[in-house]
PDB file of C-alpha atoms in Angstrom:
ATOM      1  CA  MET A   1      38.060 -21.525 -59.129  1.00  0.00           C
ATOM      2  CA  LYS A   2      38.612 -22.991 -55.696  1.00  0.00           C
ATOM      3  CA  GLU A   3      35.266 -23.424 -54.012  1.00  0.00           C
ATOM      4  CA  ARG A   4      34.245 -24.730 -50.616  1.00  0.00           C
ATOM      5  CA  ILE A   5      30.780 -25.459 -49.286  1.00  0.00           C
ATOM      6  CA  PHE A   6      30.206 -23.788 -45.972  1.00  0.00           C
ATOM      7  CA  SER A   7      27.269 -24.007 -43.630  1.00  0.00           C
ATOM      8  CA  ALA A   8      26.861 -20.416 -42.425  1.00  0.00           C
ATOM      9  CA  LEU A   9      24.310 -17.940 -41.213  1.00  0.00           C
ATOM     10  CA  LEU A  10      25.164 -14.277 -41.629  1.00  0.00           C
ATOM     11  CA  VAL A  11      22.612 -11.672 -40.630  1.00  0.00           C
ATOM     12  CA  GLY A  12      23.808  -8.135 -41.419  1.00  0.00           C
ATOM     13  CA  VAL A  13      22.726  -4.550 -41.375  1.00  0.00           C
ATOM     14  CA  ILE A  14      20.289  -3.956 -44.188  1.00  0.00           C
ATOM     15  CA  SER A  15      21.454  -1.782 -47.040  1.00  0.00           C
ATOM     16  CA  LEU A  16      22.509  -2.015 -50.676  1.00  0.00           C
ATOM     17  CA  LEU A  17      25.752  -0.304 -51.499  1.00  0.00           C
ATOM     18  CA  SER A  18      26.065   1.752 -54.669  1.00  0.00           C
ATOM     19  CA  PRO A  19      28.644   0.969 -57.409  1.00  0.00           C
ATOM     20  CA  LEU A  20      32.446   1.390 -56.717  1.00  0.00           C
ATOM     21  CA  SER A  21      35.228   3.471 -58.771  1.00  0.00           C
ATOM     22  CA  ALA A  22      38.286   2.133 -60.578  1.00  0.00           C
ATOM     23  CA  LEU A  23      40.908   0.709 -58.256  1.00  0.00           C
ATOM     24  CA  ALA A  24      43.886  -0.423 -60.324  1.00  0.00           C
ATOM     25  CA  ALA A  25      45.325  -2.992 -62.674  1.00  0.00           C
ATOM     26  CA  ALA A  26      45.490  -6.419 -61.065  1.00  0.00           C
ATOM     27  CA  PRO A  27      48.772  -6.673 -59.144  1.00  0.00           C
ATOM     28  CA  GLU A  28      51.080  -9.626 -59.363  1.00  0.00           C
ATOM     29  CA  PHE A  29      51.337 -11.787 -56.282  1.00  0.00           C
ATOM     30  CA  GLY A  30      53.302 -10.157 -53.481  1.00  0.00           C
ATOM     31  CA  THR A  31      53.485  -6.703 -55.052  1.00  0.00           C
ATOM     32  CA  VAL A  32      51.817  -3.566 -53.750  1.00  0.00           C
ATOM     33  CA  VAL A  33      50.344  -1.479 -56.545  1.00  0.00           C
ATOM     34  CA  GLU A  34      49.920   2.189 -55.713  1.00  0.00           C
ATOM     35  CA  GLY A  35      46.843   2.441 -57.896  1.00  0.00           C
ATOM     36  CA  LEU A  36      44.950  -0.107 -55.822  1.00  0.00           C
ATOM     37  CA  SER A  37      43.033   2.614 -54.035  1.00  0.00           C
ATOM     38  CA  ILE A  38      39.754   4.380 -53.536  1.00  0.00           C
ATOM     39  CA  PRO A  39      38.869   7.754 -55.103  1.00  0.00           C
ATOM     40  CA  GLY A  40      40.473  10.781 -53.545  1.00  0.00           C
ATOM     41  CA  ASP A  41      44.101   9.750 -53.932  1.00  0.00           C
ATOM     42  CA  VAL A  42      44.029   7.489 -50.878  1.00  0.00           C
ATOM     43  CA  ALA A  43      45.857   4.206 -51.444  1.00  0.00           C
ATOM     44  CA  LEU A  44      47.094   1.262 -49.431  1.00  0.00           C
ATOM     45  CA  GLY A  45      50.298   2.372 -47.748  1.00  0.00           C
ATOM     46  CA  ASP A  46      49.260   6.030 -47.479  1.00  0.00           C
ATOM     47  CA  THR A  47      49.729   7.630 -44.090  1.00  0.00           C
ATOM     48  CA  ARG A  48      47.018   8.683 -41.693  1.00  0.00           C
ATOM     49  CA  ALA A  49      47.994  12.272 -42.464  1.00  0.00           C
ATOM     50  CA  VAL A  50      47.230  11.767 -46.175  1.00  0.00           C
ATOM     51  CA  VAL A  51      43.913  10.079 -45.386  1.00  0.00           C
ATOM     52  CA  GLU A  52      42.792  12.885 -43.079  1.00  0.00           C
ATOM     53  CA  ALA A  53      43.939  15.518 -45.561  1.00  0.00           C
ATOM     54  CA  THR A  54      41.692  13.856 -48.144  1.00  0.00           C
ATOM     55  CA  PHE A  55      38.630  12.871 -46.120  1.00  0.00           C
ATOM     56  CA  GLY A  56      38.946  15.064 -43.047  1.00  0.00           C
ATOM     57  CA  ALA A  57      38.890  13.903 -39.448  1.00  0.00           C
ATOM     58  CA  PRO A  58      37.461  10.421 -38.913  1.00  0.00           C
ATOM     59  CA  ASP A  59      33.863  10.072 -37.862  1.00  0.00           C
ATOM     60  CA  SER A  60      34.916   7.500 -35.250  1.00  0.00           C
ATOM     61  CA  CYS A  61      37.861   5.261 -34.343  1.00  0.00           C
ATOM     62  CA  GLN A  62      38.420   2.164 -32.242  1.00  0.00           C
ATOM     63  CA  ASP A  63      41.390   0.159 -31.054  1.00  0.00           C
ATOM     64  CA  GLN A  64      40.237  -3.367 -31.828  1.00  0.00           C
ATOM     65  CA  GLY A  65      38.009  -5.291 -34.191  1.00  0.00           C
ATOM     66  CA  VAL A  66      34.367  -5.556 -33.184  1.00  0.00           C
ATOM     67  CA  HIS A  67      33.978  -9.132 -34.412  1.00  0.00           C
ATOM     68  CA  ASP A  68      37.352 -10.645 -33.510  1.00  0.00           C
ATOM     69  CA  SER A  69      38.181  -8.388 -30.487  1.00  0.00           C
ATOM     70  CA  GLU A  70      41.775  -8.301 -31.749  1.00  0.00           C
ATOM     71  CA  ASP A  71      43.825  -5.396 -30.405  1.00  0.00           C
ATOM     72  CA  ARG A  72      45.224  -3.520 -33.402  1.00  0.00           C
ATOM     73  CA  GLY A  73      46.707  -0.549 -31.603  1.00  0.00           C
ATOM     74  CA  TYR A  74      45.556   2.974 -30.825  1.00  0.00           C
ATOM     75  CA  ASP A  75      42.869   4.380 -33.167  1.00  0.00           C
ATOM     76  CA  ALA A  76      43.608   1.477 -35.511  1.00  0.00           C
ATOM     77  CA  ILE A  77      40.195   1.239 -37.203  1.00  0.00           C
ATOM     78  CA  CYS A  78      38.558   4.467 -38.330  1.00  0.00           C
ATOM     79  CA  ASP A  79      35.419   5.365 -40.291  1.00  0.00           C
ATOM     80  CA  PHE A  80      35.691   8.283 -42.715  1.00  0.00           C
ATOM     81  CA  ASP A  81      32.866  10.069 -44.493  1.00  0.00           C
ATOM     82  CA  VAL A  82      33.343   9.997 -48.264  1.00  0.00           C
ATOM     83  CA  SER A  83      32.299  12.812 -50.556  1.00  0.00           C
ATOM     84  CA  GLY A  84      29.076  11.885 -52.323  1.00  0.00           C
ATOM     85  CA  GLY A  85      27.790   9.956 -49.325  1.00  0.00           C
ATOM     86  CA  GLY A  86      28.693   6.892 -47.328  1.00  0.00           C
ATOM     87  CA  GLN A  87      31.699   5.838 -45.309  1.00  0.00           C
ATOM     88  CA  VAL A  88      34.900   3.885 -45.750  1.00  0.00           C
ATOM     89  CA  THR A  89      36.509   1.962 -42.890  1.00  0.00           C
ATOM     90  CA  ILE A  90      40.312   2.090 -42.878  1.00  0.00           C
ATOM     91  CA  TYR A  91      42.626  -0.117 -40.839  1.00  0.00           C
ATOM     92  CA  PHE A  92      45.989   1.391 -39.873  1.00  0.00           C
ATOM     93  CA  LYS A  93      49.330  -0.060 -38.812  1.00  0.00           C
ATOM     94  CA  ASP A  94      52.412   1.789 -37.656  1.00  0.00           C
ATOM     95  CA  SER A  95      55.138   2.550 -40.182  1.00  0.00           C
ATOM     96  CA  ASP A  96      56.986  -0.664 -39.246  1.00  0.00           C
ATOM     97  CA  GLY A  97      53.919  -2.860 -39.723  1.00  0.00           C
ATOM     98  CA  GLY A  98      53.145  -3.202 -36.020  1.00  0.00           C
ATOM     99  CA  LEU A  99      50.182  -1.993 -34.004  1.00  0.00           C
ATOM    100  CA  ALA A 100      48.894   1.448 -34.893  1.00  0.00           C
ATOM    101  CA  ASP A 101      49.907   4.182 -32.466  1.00  0.00           C
ATOM    102  CA  GLY A 102      47.488   6.891 -33.582  1.00  0.00           C
ATOM    103  CA  THR A 103      50.157   9.151 -35.092  1.00  0.00           C
ATOM    104  CA  PRO A 104      50.123  10.814 -38.530  1.00  0.00           C
ATOM    105  CA  ASP A 105      52.774   8.298 -39.661  1.00  0.00           C
ATOM    106  CA  ASP A 106      50.440   5.294 -39.324  1.00  0.00           C
ATOM    107  CA  VAL A 107      49.850   3.686 -42.721  1.00  0.00           C
ATOM    108  CA  THR A 108      46.740   2.335 -44.427  1.00  0.00           C
ATOM    109  CA  SER A 109      46.685  -1.477 -44.580  1.00  0.00           C
ATOM    110  CA  PHE A 110      43.044  -2.333 -45.332  1.00  0.00           C
ATOM    111  CA  MET A 111      39.885  -0.573 -46.560  1.00  0.00           C
ATOM    112  CA  ARG A 112      36.257  -1.646 -46.406  1.00  0.00           C
ATOM    113  CA  TRP A 113      33.083   0.058 -47.598  1.00  0.00           C
ATOM    114  CA  THR A 114      30.299  -0.312 -45.095  1.00  0.00           C
ATOM    115  CA  HIS A 115      27.781   2.333 -46.180  1.00  0.00           C
ATOM    116  CA  ALA A 116      26.376   3.583 -49.477  1.00  0.00           C
ATOM    117  CA  VAL A 117      29.300   4.916 -51.503  1.00  0.00           C
ATOM    118  CA  ASP A 118      28.715   6.368 -54.947  1.00  0.00           C
ATOM    119  CA  GLY A 119      30.624   5.425 -58.090  1.00  0.00           C
ATOM    120  CA  TRP A 120      33.095   2.722 -57.032  1.00  0.00           C
ATOM    121  CA  VAL A 121      33.806  -0.201 -59.402  1.00  0.00           C
ATOM    122  CA  THR A 122      36.738  -2.634 -59.258  1.00  0.00           C
ATOM    123  CA  THR A 123      38.975  -2.975 -62.294  1.00  0.00           C
ATOM    124  CA  ALA A 124      37.420  -6.405 -62.840  1.00  0.00           C
ATOM    125  CA  GLY A 125      34.110  -4.630 -63.372  1.00  0.00           C
ATOM    126  CA  VAL A 126      32.494  -5.647 -60.092  1.00  0.00           C
ATOM    127  CA  ASN A 127      30.362  -3.361 -57.959  1.00  0.00           C
ATOM    128  CA  THR A 128      28.045  -4.084 -55.057  1.00  0.00           C
ATOM    129  CA  THR A 129      24.971  -4.276 -57.262  1.00  0.00           C
ATOM    130  CA  LEU A 130      26.544  -7.041 -59.350  1.00  0.00           C
ATOM    131  CA  ALA A 131      27.754  -8.861 -56.230  1.00  0.00           C
ATOM    132  CA  ASP A 132      24.237  -8.714 -54.805  1.00  0.00           C
ATOM    133  CA  GLU A 133      22.179  -9.579 -57.873  1.00  0.00           C
ATOM    134  CA  GLU A 134      24.625 -11.762 -59.851  1.00  0.00           C
ATOM    135  CA  PRO A 135      27.139 -13.212 -57.367  1.00  0.00           C
ATOM    136  CA  GLU A 136      28.195 -15.945 -59.791  1.00  0.00           C
ATOM    137  CA  ALA A 137      29.224 -13.259 -62.302  1.00  0.00           C
ATOM    138  CA  ALA A 138      31.155 -11.432 -59.574  1.00  0.00           C
ATOM    139  CA  ALA A 139      32.979 -14.657 -58.702  1.00  0.00           C
ATOM    140  CA  ALA A 140      33.736 -15.329 -62.376  1.00  0.00           C
ATOM    141  CA  ALA A 141      35.513 -11.956 -62.549  1.00  0.00           C
ATOM    142  CA  TYR A 142      38.083 -13.344 -60.077  1.00  0.00           C
ATOM    143  CA  PRO A 143      38.946 -16.841 -61.374  1.00  0.00           C
ATOM    144  CA  ASP A 144      41.698 -17.339 -58.767  1.00  0.00           C
ATOM    145  CA  ALA A 145      39.455 -16.402 -55.845  1.00  0.00           C
ATOM    146  CA  GLU A 146      38.428 -18.558 -52.923  1.00  0.00           C
ATOM    147  CA  VAL A 147      34.628 -18.761 -53.021  1.00  0.00           C
ATOM    148  CA  LEU A 148      32.701 -19.652 -49.876  1.00  0.00           C
ATOM    149  CA  ARG A 149      29.081 -20.748 -50.070  1.00  0.00           C
ATOM    150  CA  PHE A 150      26.142 -21.311 -47.794  1.00  0.00           C
ATOM    151  CA  GLU A 151      25.038 -24.920 -47.405  1.00  0.00           C
ATOM    152  CA  TRP A 152      22.320 -24.326 -49.995  1.00  0.00           C
ATOM    153  CA  GLY A 153      24.911 -23.205 -52.564  1.00  0.00           C
ATOM    154  CA  SER A 154      24.572 -19.414 -52.637  1.00  0.00           C
ATOM    155  CA  ILE A 155      27.838 -17.435 -52.488  1.00  0.00           C
ATOM    156  CA  TRP A 156      28.513 -15.471 -49.312  1.00  0.00           C
ATOM    157  CA  GLN A 157      32.195 -14.516 -49.718  1.00  0.00           C
ATOM    158  CA  ILE A 158      34.673 -14.084 -52.584  1.00  0.00           C
ATOM    159  CA  THR A 159      38.344 -13.518 -51.687  1.00  0.00           C
ATOM    160  CA  ASP A 160      41.102 -13.014 -54.251  1.00  0.00           C
ATOM    161  CA  TYR A 161      44.319 -13.010 -52.216  1.00  0.00           C
ATOM    162  CA  TRP A 162      46.433 -12.336 -55.305  1.00  0.00           C
ATOM    163  CA  GLN A 163      44.586  -9.125 -56.144  1.00  0.00           C
ATOM    164  CA  GLY A 164      43.732  -8.109 -52.595  1.00  0.00           C
ATOM    165  CA  ILE A 165      39.952  -8.064 -53.038  1.00  0.00           C
ATOM    166  CA  ARG A 166      37.227  -9.416 -50.758  1.00  0.00           C
ATOM    167  CA  ILE A 167      33.481  -9.308 -51.400  1.00  0.00           C
ATOM    168  CA  LEU A 168      31.142 -10.265 -48.572  1.00  0.00           C
ATOM    169  CA  ARG A 169      27.406 -10.819 -49.064  1.00  0.00           C
ATOM    170  CA  SER A 170      25.511 -10.617 -45.777  1.00  0.00           C
ATOM    171  CA  PRO A 171      21.823 -11.528 -46.123  1.00  0.00           C
ATOM    172  CA  ASN A 172      19.046 -10.671 -43.718  1.00  0.00           C
ATOM    173  CA  PHE A 173      16.682 -13.620 -43.809  1.00  0.00           C
ATOM    174  CA  TYR A 174      13.814 -11.703 -42.241  1.00  0.00           C
ATOM    175  CA  SER A 175      13.647  -8.951 -44.848  1.00  0.00           C
ATOM    176  CA  GLY A 176      15.122 -10.861 -47.785  1.00  0.00           C
ATOM    177  CA  THR A 177      17.709  -8.142 -48.475  1.00  0.00           C
ATOM    178  CA  VAL A 178      21.491  -8.367 -48.777  1.00  0.00           C
ATOM    179  CA  THR A 179      24.260  -6.043 -47.632  1.00  0.00           C
ATOM    180  CA  VAL A 180      27.396  -6.209 -49.775  1.00  0.00           C
ATOM    181  CA  TYR A 181      30.761  -5.260 -48.250  1.00  0.00           C
ATOM    182  CA  MET A 182      33.798  -4.783 -50.506  1.00  0.00           C
ATOM    183  CA  SER A 183      37.352  -4.612 -49.198  1.00  0.00           C
ATOM    184  CA  ILE A 184      40.881  -4.165 -50.511  1.00  0.00           C
ATOM    185  CA  PHE A 185      44.098  -5.256 -48.820  1.00  0.00           C
ATOM    186  CA  HIS A 186      47.721  -5.889 -49.736  1.00  0.00           C
ATOM    187  CA  PRO A 187      48.025  -8.947 -52.004  1.00  0.00           C
ATOM    188  CA  THR A 188      49.112 -11.957 -50.004  1.00  0.00           C
ATOM    189  CA  ALA A 189      49.681 -15.633 -50.515  1.00  0.00           C
ATOM    190  CA  PRO A 190      46.427 -17.487 -50.017  1.00  0.00           C
ATOM    191  CA  PRO A 191      46.355 -19.681 -46.919  1.00  0.00           C
ATOM    192  CA  PRO A 192      47.434 -23.253 -47.574  1.00  0.00           C
ATOM    193  CA  PRO A 193      44.566 -25.679 -48.050  1.00  0.00           C
ATOM    194  CA  PRO A 194      43.764 -27.769 -45.000  1.00  0.00           C
ATOM    195  CA  PRO A 195      45.269 -31.254 -45.021  1.00  0.00           C
ATOM    196  CA  PRO A 196      42.932 -33.888 -46.389  1.00  0.00           C
ATOM    197  CA  ARG A 197      40.674 -35.228 -43.698  1.00  0.00           C
ATOM    198  CA  GLU A 198      41.399 -38.780 -42.595  1.00  0.00           C
ATOM    199  CA  LYS A 199      37.898 -40.196 -42.349  1.00  0.00           C
ATOM    200  CA  THR A 200      37.836 -42.725 -39.550  1.00  0.00           C
ATOM    201  CA  LEU A 201      35.156 -44.561 -37.592  1.00  0.00           C
ATOM    202  CA  ARG A 202      35.291 -45.633 -33.976  1.00  0.00           C
ATOM    203  CA  VAL A 203      32.959 -47.406 -31.591  1.00  0.00           C
ATOM    204  CA  SER A 204      32.362 -45.030 -28.698  1.00  0.00           C
ATOM    205  CA  ASP A 205      29.884 -47.068 -26.642  1.00  0.00           C
ATOM    206  CA  ILE A 206      28.631 -50.610 -26.200  1.00  0.00           C
ATOM    207  CA  ASP A 207      25.544 -50.833 -23.976  1.00  0.00           C
ATOM    208  CA  LEU A 208      24.420 -54.319 -22.886  1.00  0.00           C
ATOM    209  CA  SER A 209      21.260 -55.186 -20.991  1.00  0.00           C
ATOM    210  CA  ILE A 210      19.110 -58.264 -20.396  1.00  0.00           C
ATOM    211  CA  VAL A 211      15.375 -58.259 -21.013  1.00  0.00           C
ATOM    212  CA  LYS A 212      13.801 -61.660 -20.292  1.00  0.00           C
ATOM    213  CA  ARG A 213      15.625 -64.085 -22.663  1.00  0.00           C
ATOM    214  CA  THR A 214      17.279 -61.430 -24.827  1.00  0.00           C
ATOM    215  CA  VAL A 215      20.664 -59.774 -24.443  1.00  0.00           C
ATOM    216  CA  GLU A 216      20.109 -56.341 -25.903  1.00  0.00           C
ATOM    217  CA  ALA A 217      23.205 -54.700 -27.349  1.00  0.00           C
ATOM    218  CA  GLU A 218      23.465 -51.134 -28.597  1.00  0.00           C
ATOM    219  CA  VAL A 219      26.671 -50.044 -30.314  1.00  0.00           C
ATOM    220  CA  ARG A 220      27.364 -46.420 -31.175  1.00  0.00           C
ATOM    221  CA  VAL A 221      29.663 -45.302 -34.016  1.00  0.00           C
ATOM    222  CA  LEU A 222      31.264 -41.854 -34.316  1.00  0.00           C
ATOM    223  CA  ASP A 223      33.567 -40.420 -36.973  1.00  0.00           C
ATOM    224  CA  ASP A 224      36.869 -38.569 -36.575  1.00  0.00           C
ATOM    225  CA  ARG A 225      34.957 -35.344 -35.834  1.00  0.00           C
ATOM    226  CA  ALA A 226      33.004 -37.058 -33.048  1.00  0.00           C
ATOM    227  CA  TRP A 227      29.853 -36.862 -35.180  1.00  0.00           C
ATOM    228  CA  SER A 228      27.400 -39.748 -35.036  1.00  0.00           C
ATOM    229  CA  VAL A 229      27.409 -41.873 -38.182  1.00  0.00           C
ATOM    230  CA  SER A 230      24.399 -43.511 -39.780  1.00  0.00           C
ATOM    231  CA  GLY A 231      24.693 -46.166 -42.477  1.00  0.00           C
ATOM    232  CA  ALA A 232      27.855 -47.812 -41.097  1.00  0.00           C
ATOM    233  CA  LEU A 233      27.929 -51.621 -41.031  1.00  0.00           C
ATOM    234  CA  VAL A 234      28.970 -52.976 -37.624  1.00  0.00           C
ATOM    235  CA  GLU A 235      30.316 -56.547 -37.687  1.00  0.00           C
ATOM    236  CA  ALA A 236      30.674 -58.342 -34.359  1.00  0.00           C
ATOM    237  CA  THR A 237      30.895 -61.732 -32.660  1.00  0.00           C
ATOM    238  CA  TRP A 238      29.033 -62.987 -29.595  1.00  0.00           C
ATOM    239  CA  THR A 239      30.843 -65.457 -27.345  1.00  0.00           C
ATOM    240  CA  LEU A 240      28.296 -67.665 -25.549  1.00  0.00           C
ATOM    241  CA  PRO A 241      28.584 -69.345 -22.125  1.00  0.00           C
ATOM    242  CA  ASP A 242      29.540 -72.693 -23.686  1.00  0.00           C
ATOM    243  CA  GLY A 243      32.402 -71.090 -25.630  1.00  0.00           C
ATOM    244  CA  SER A 244      30.666 -71.141 -28.979  1.00  0.00           C
ATOM    245  CA  THR A 245      30.372 -68.004 -31.063  1.00  0.00           C
ATOM    246  CA  GLN A 246      27.718 -66.311 -33.139  1.00  0.00           C
ATOM    247  CA  ILE A 247      28.472 -63.715 -35.825  1.00  0.00           C
ATOM    248  CA  VAL A 248      26.111 -60.737 -36.023  1.00  0.00           C
ATOM    249  CA  ASN A 249      25.960 -57.477 -37.930  1.00  0.00           C
ATOM    250  CA  ALA A 250      23.754 -54.404 -38.116  1.00  0.00           C
ATOM    251  CA  THR A 251      23.716 -50.979 -39.725  1.00  0.00           C
ATOM    252  CA  THR A 252      23.829 -47.814 -37.634  1.00  0.00           C
ATOM    253  CA  GLU A 253      20.814 -45.555 -37.728  1.00  0.00           C
ATOM    254  CA  TYR A 254      19.889 -42.222 -36.120  1.00  0.00           C
ATOM    255  CA  GLY A 255      22.425 -41.119 -33.532  1.00  0.00           C
ATOM    256  CA  GLY A 256      24.960 -43.630 -34.810  1.00  0.00           C
ATOM    257  CA  TRP A 257      23.394 -46.567 -32.927  1.00  0.00           C
ATOM    258  CA  ALA A 258      23.150 -50.163 -34.151  1.00  0.00           C
ATOM    259  CA  ARG A 259      21.317 -53.061 -32.443  1.00  0.00           C
ATOM    260  CA  LEU A 260      23.099 -56.418 -32.145  1.00  0.00           C
ATOM    261  CA  ASP A 261      20.687 -58.324 -29.903  1.00  0.00           C
ATOM    262  CA  LEU A 262      21.102 -61.986 -28.999  1.00  0.00           C
ATOM    263  CA  ASN A 263      17.854 -63.915 -28.532  1.00  0.00           C
ATOM    264  CA  LYS A 264      16.825 -67.031 -26.572  1.00  0.00           C
ATOM    265  CA  VAL A 265      19.672 -66.847 -24.092  1.00  0.00           C
ATOM    266  CA  GLY A 266      20.111 -68.888 -20.930  1.00  0.00           C
ATOM    267  CA  ARG A 267      22.174 -68.333 -17.827  1.00  0.00           C
ATOM    268  CA  GLY A 268      25.838 -67.467 -18.117  1.00  0.00           C
ATOM    269  CA  GLN A 269      28.299 -64.936 -19.488  1.00  0.00           C
ATOM    270  CA  TYR A 270      27.887 -63.239 -22.866  1.00  0.00           C
ATOM    271  CA  THR A 271      30.626 -61.196 -24.522  1.00  0.00           C
ATOM    272  CA  LEU A 272      30.230 -59.019 -27.594  1.00  0.00           C
ATOM    273  CA  ILE A 273      33.427 -58.347 -29.573  1.00  0.00           C
ATOM    274  CA  ILE A 274      33.530 -55.748 -32.360  1.00  0.00           C
ATOM    275  CA  ASP A 275      35.268 -57.120 -35.453  1.00  0.00           C
ATOM    276  CA  ASN A 276      34.910 -54.250 -37.902  1.00  0.00           C
ATOM    277  CA  VAL A 277      32.977 -51.116 -38.799  1.00  0.00           C
ATOM    278  CA  ALA A 278      32.620 -50.353 -42.488  1.00  0.00           C
ATOM    279  CA  LEU A 279      31.463 -47.300 -44.437  1.00  0.00           C
ATOM    280  CA  ALA A 280      32.507 -46.073 -47.882  1.00  0.00           C
ATOM    281  CA  ASP A 281      35.574 -43.761 -47.833  1.00  0.00           C
ATOM    282  CA  HIS A 282      36.107 -44.405 -44.108  1.00  0.00           C
ATOM    283  CA  THR A 283      38.582 -46.515 -42.145  1.00  0.00           C
ATOM    284  CA  PHE A 284      37.821 -48.307 -38.894  1.00  0.00           C
ATOM    285  CA  ASP A 285      39.974 -47.086 -35.983  1.00  0.00           C
ATOM    286  CA  PRO A 286      40.124 -49.960 -33.481  1.00  0.00           C
ATOM    287  CA  ASP A 287      42.813 -48.305 -31.357  1.00  0.00           C
ATOM    288  CA  ASN A 288      40.365 -45.610 -30.290  1.00  0.00           C
ATOM    289  CA  SER A 289      37.318 -47.842 -30.066  1.00  0.00           C
ATOM    290  CA  VAL A 290      35.487 -49.752 -27.381  1.00  0.00           C
ATOM    291  CA  LEU A 291      35.943 -53.268 -28.726  1.00  0.00           C
ATOM    292  CA  SER A 292      34.128 -55.518 -26.260  1.00  0.00           C
ATOM    293  CA  ALA A 293      31.615 -55.679 -23.460  1.00  0.00           C
ATOM    294  CA  THR A 294      30.435 -58.499 -21.198  1.00  0.00           C
ATOM    295  CA  ILE A 295      27.227 -59.193 -19.299  1.00  0.00           C
ATOM    296  CA  VAL A 296      26.131 -62.119 -17.108  1.00  0.00           C
ATOM    297  CA  LYS A 297      22.598 -63.546 -17.044  1.00  0.00           C
ATOM    298  CA  GLN A 298      21.946 -64.822 -13.542  1.00  0.00           C
ATOM    299  CA  LYS A 299      18.682 -66.657 -14.072  1.00  0.00           C
TER     300      LYS A 299
END
């Protein structure tokens, strides 16, 4: 099972959806299985006319997604009341796969249950109660799924692209309850994994100042994401007014800063040159670093 750790905060409408009814045998990748549907003979690929003949007129429709503001065409996203209670949200496209135009020929491309719906269970045996109370068991039912987790390890989304199933767990941290949303869509190839991150370190700042007989030097280290890095070893060389050198090193702390002070200094020019920055699994990037700084002590 491909898992990723995600830091996320999802606060949703509070409700607990009832179980779901049989959808279909798991489709092979890239195929559209007519049985992958909700009760009432409505399936992916069915026209708007078939949906309305089954569920009646929609309770409401909109042209674009609330969360992504993406324009999906005219009356592209509609909520339908389902017999037994609850609603199903259906996304439509036109018959050629483009934006919906609000005609009876628009076809169903995606379904999501957003209110209490009675009696719906996926063919893998997952319903919203299981997804809420035993999310690890729900994830185990889809061994090829992408599983996303909160930073503390709890599952918040399960997506099986091969079977066209998505389960979203949206907790409300004030009440301690969870809303479970279940969706079906046409099986697709999962998105390619992101390229491996090249972990690099760079020196972003060198701040020099003179306090009495000390040249104070603060060096800041950032990673390839521009995040401050603690625990990195900064190795550097001071060049003194007489041309001699002194090797120094220090470890970065909070904010990515390391102190490389030079004590008991006299008058003249002092130059700090960064030689290397080291941290496990990271590479120093000198080309994008500030590598030296100079200060002059006048008296």
